[in-house]
Short mmCIF file of C-alpha atoms in Angstrom, two decimals:
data_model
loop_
_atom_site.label_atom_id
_atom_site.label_comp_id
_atom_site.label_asym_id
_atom_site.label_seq_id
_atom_site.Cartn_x
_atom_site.Cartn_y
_atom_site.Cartn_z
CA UNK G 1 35.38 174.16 56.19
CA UNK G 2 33.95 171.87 54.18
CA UNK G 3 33.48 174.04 50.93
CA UNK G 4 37.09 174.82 51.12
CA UNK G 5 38.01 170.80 51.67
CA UNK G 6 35.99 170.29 48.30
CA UNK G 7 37.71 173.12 46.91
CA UNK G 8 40.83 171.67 47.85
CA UNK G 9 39.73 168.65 46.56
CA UNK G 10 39.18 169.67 43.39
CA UNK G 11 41.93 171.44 42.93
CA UNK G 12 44.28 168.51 43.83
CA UNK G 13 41.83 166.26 41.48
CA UNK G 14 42.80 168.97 38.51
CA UNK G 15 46.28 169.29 39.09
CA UNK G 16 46.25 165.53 39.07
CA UNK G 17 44.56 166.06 35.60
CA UNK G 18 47.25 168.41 34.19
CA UNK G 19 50.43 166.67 35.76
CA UNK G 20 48.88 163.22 33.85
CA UNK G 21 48.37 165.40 30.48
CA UNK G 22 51.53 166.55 30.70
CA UNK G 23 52.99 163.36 31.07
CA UNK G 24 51.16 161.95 28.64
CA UNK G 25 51.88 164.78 26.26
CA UNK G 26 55.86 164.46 26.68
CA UNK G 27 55.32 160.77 26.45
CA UNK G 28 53.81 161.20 22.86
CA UNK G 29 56.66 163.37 22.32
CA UNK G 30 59.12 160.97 23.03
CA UNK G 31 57.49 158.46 21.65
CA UNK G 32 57.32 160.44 18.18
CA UNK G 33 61.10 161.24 18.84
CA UNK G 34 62.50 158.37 18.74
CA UNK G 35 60.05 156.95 16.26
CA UNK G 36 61.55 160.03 13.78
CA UNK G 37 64.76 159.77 14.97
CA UNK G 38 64.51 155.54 13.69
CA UNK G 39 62.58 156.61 10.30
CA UNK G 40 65.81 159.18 10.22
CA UNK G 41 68.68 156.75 11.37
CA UNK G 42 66.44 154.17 8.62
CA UNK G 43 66.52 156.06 5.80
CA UNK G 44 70.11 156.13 4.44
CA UNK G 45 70.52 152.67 5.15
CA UNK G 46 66.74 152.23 3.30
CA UNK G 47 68.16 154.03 0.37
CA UNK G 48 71.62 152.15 0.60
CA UNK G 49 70.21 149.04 -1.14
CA UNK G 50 68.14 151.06 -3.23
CA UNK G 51 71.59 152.75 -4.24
CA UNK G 52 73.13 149.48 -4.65
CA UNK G 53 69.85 147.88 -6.26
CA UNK G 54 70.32 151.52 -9.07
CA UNK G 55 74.19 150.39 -9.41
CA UNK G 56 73.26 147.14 -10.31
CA UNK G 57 70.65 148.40 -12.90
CA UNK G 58 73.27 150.56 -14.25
CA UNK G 59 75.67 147.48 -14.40
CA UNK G 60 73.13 145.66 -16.61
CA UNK G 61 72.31 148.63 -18.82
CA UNK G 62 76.34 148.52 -19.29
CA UNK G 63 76.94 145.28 -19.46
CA UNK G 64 73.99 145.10 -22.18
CA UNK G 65 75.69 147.71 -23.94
CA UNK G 66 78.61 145.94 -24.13
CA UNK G 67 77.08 143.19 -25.65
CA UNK G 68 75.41 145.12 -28.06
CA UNK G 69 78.89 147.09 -29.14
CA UNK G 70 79.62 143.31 -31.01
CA UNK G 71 77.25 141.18 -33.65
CA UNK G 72 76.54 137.61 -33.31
CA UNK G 73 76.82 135.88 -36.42
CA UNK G 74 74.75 132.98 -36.74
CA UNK G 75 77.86 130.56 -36.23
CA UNK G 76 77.55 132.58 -32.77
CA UNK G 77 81.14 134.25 -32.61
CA UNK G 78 80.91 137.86 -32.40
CA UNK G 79 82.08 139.98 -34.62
CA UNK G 80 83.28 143.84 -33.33
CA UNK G 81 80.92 146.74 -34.46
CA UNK G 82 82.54 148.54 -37.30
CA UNK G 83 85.43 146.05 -38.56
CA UNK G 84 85.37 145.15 -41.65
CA UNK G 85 85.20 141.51 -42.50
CA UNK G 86 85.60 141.70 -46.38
CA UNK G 87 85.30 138.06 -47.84
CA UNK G 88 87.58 137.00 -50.39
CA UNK G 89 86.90 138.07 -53.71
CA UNK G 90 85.47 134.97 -56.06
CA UNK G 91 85.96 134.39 -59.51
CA UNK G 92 82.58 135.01 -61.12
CA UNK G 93 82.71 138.37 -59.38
CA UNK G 94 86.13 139.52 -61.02
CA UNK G 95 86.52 140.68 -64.62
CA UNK G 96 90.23 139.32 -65.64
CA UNK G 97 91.74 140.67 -68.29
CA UNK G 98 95.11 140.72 -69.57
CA UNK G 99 98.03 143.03 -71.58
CA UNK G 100 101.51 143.04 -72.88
CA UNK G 101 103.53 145.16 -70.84
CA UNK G 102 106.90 144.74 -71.88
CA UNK G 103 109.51 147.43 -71.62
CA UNK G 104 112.01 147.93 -74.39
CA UNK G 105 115.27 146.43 -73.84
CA UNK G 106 114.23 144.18 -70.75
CA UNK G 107 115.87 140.96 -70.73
CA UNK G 108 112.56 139.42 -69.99
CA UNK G 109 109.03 139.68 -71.07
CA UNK G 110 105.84 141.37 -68.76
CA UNK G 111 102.46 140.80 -68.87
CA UNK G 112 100.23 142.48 -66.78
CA UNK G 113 97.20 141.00 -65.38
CA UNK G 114 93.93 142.80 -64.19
CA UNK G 115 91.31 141.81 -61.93
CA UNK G 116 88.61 144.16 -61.57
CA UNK G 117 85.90 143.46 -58.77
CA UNK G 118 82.37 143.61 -60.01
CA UNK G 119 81.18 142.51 -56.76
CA UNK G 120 78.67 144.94 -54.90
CA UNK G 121 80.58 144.38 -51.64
CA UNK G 122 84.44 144.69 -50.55
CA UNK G 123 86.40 141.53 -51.35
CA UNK G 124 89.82 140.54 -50.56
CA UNK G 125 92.42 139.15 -53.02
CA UNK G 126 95.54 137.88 -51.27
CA UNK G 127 98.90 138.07 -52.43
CA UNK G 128 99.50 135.28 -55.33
CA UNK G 129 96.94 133.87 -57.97
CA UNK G 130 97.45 130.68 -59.89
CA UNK G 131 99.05 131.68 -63.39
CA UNK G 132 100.05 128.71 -65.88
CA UNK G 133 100.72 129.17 -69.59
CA UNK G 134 99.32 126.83 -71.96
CA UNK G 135 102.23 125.84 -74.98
CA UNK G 136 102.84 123.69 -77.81
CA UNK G 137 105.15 121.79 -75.21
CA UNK G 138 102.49 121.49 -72.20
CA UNK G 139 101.50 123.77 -69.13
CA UNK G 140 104.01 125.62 -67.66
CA UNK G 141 103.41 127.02 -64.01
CA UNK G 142 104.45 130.42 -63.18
CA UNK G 143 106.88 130.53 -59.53
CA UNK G 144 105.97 133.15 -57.17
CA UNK G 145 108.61 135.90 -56.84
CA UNK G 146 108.61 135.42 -53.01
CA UNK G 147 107.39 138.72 -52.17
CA UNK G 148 104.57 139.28 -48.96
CA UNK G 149 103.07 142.21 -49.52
CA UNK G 150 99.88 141.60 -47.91
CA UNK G 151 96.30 140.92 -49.24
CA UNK G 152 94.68 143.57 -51.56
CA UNK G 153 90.98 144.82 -50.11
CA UNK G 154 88.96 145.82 -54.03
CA UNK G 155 86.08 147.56 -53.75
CA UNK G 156 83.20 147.47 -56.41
CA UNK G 157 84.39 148.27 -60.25
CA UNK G 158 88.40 149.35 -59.13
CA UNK G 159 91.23 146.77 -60.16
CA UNK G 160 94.80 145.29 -59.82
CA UNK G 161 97.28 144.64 -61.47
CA UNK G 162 100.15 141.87 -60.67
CA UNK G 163 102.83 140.87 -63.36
CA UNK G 164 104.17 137.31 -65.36
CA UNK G 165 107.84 137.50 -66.11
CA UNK G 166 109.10 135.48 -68.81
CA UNK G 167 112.10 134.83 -70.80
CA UNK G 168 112.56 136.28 -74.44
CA UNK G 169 113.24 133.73 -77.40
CA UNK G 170 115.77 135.47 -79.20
CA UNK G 171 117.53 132.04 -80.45
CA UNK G 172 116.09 132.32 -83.73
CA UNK G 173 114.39 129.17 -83.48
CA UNK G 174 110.73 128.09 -83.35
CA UNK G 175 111.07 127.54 -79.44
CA UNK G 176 108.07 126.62 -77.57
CA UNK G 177 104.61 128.71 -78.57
CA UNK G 178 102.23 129.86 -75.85
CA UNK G 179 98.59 129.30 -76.30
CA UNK G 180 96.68 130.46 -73.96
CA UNK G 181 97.31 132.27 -70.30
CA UNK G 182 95.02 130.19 -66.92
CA UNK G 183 94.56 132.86 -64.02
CA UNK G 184 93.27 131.07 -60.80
CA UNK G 185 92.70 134.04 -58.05
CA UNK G 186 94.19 133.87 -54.81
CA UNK G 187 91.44 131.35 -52.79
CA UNK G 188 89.72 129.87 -55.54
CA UNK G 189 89.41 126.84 -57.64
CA UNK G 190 87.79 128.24 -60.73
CA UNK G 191 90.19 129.43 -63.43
CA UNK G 192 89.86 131.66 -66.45
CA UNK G 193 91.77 131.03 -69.49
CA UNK G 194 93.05 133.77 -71.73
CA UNK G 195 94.72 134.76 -74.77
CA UNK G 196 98.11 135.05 -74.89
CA UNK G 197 99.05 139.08 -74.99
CA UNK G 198 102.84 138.48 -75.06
CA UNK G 199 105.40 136.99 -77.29
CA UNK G 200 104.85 134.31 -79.84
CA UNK G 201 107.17 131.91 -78.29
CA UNK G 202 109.23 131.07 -75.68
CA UNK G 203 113.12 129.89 -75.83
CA UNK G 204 113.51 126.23 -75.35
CA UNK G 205 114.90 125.38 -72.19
CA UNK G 206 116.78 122.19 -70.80
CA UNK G 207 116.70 120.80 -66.86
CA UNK G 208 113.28 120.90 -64.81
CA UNK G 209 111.75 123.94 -63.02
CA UNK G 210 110.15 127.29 -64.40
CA UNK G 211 111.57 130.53 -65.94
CA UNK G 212 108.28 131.78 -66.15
CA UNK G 213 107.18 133.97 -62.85
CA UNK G 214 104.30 135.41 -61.08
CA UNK G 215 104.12 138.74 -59.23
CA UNK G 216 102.29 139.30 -55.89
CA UNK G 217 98.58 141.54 -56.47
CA UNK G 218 100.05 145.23 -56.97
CA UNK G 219 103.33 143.96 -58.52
CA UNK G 220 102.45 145.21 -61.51
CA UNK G 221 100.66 148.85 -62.90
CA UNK G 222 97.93 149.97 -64.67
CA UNK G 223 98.83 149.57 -68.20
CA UNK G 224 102.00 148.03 -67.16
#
């Protein structure tokens, strides 16, 4: 009897064993659970700010970009990539030059003026230079026609043309004589003075204000 209480014994004492394992076992299990399902239910919202934290990145690397897609001059306006800022054209930089162009039978006399850029950039004449004719009677001042065609980009070694109007002597007399032609381009200060190409003279007029006119850059063609 007793062998089989110690028997009994031990058997109780290892099923006490087992039942504990068990328990133990199941409680590592649901201890792991719940410790993967966390580490699960953790990991979107773990990678949510590292989502955000790669938008934000992005944003930067964009916003960057944008401020790369303008230059910064040193007056620190920016400027947009690729437009073309052409300064205006200056009068060492031009080669001015001018011909008679007169058409037979027009009431009035033409004289075309050049300016060809020898400027190793693009420059910008706008619409009207300063034209005044030296005479025997003082400097007349060419009127602008009134015409707006818009500024004239020249690029290195091509040309314009724009046209002075004035009136024919045909009275017979001496009239006034022209000396010399002064060409101030559009924006500047510094003039040029040239020889006269056209007529001789110029009919003698009474009152104030100026026959003599000035075309806009364009107004007149090569050669006349």
């Amino acid at each position: 009897m007793r062998v089989h209480k110690l028997t009994f014994a031990a058997l109780a004492v290892a099923a006490g064993l087992t039942l504990t394992a068990c328990q133990n076992g199941e409680d590592g299990v649901a201890q792991d659970g719940p410790s993967s399902a966390s580490a699960a239910s953790n990991a979107p919202s773990g990678s949510a700010p590292s989502a955000a934290g790669g938008g934000s990145s992005s944003g930067s690397a964009d916003q960057g970009g944008g401020k790369n897609s303008s230059t910064t001059g040193s007056n620190g306006k920016g400027t947009a990539a690729g437009t073309d800022k052409s300064a205006k054209c200056r009068t060492d930089e031009l080669e001015i030059t001018a011909i008679d162009a007169t058409i037979s039978g027009d009431a009035n006399g033409t004289v075309a003026v050049e300016l060809k850029s020898r400027a190793n950039r693009d420059c910008t004449l706008s619409e009207y230079a300063g034209v005044d004719l030296k005479t025997s009677a003082g400097s007349i001042s060419a009127k602008r026609t009134g015409e707006h065609p818009g500024p004239v980009v020249l690029k290195k070694a091509t040309s314009v043309y724009f046209g002075v109007t004035y009136p024919v002597n045909g009275s017979g007399g001496s009239g006034v004589r022209v000396t010399g032609l002064v060409v101030t381009p559009p924006d500047e200060t510094k003039s040029v003075t040239l020889a006269w190409p056209g007529a001789a003279t110029l009919p003698v007029t009474e009152g104030a204000g100026s026959s003599v006119e000035v075309g806009p850059m364009g107004s007149a063609g090569q050669g006349g």
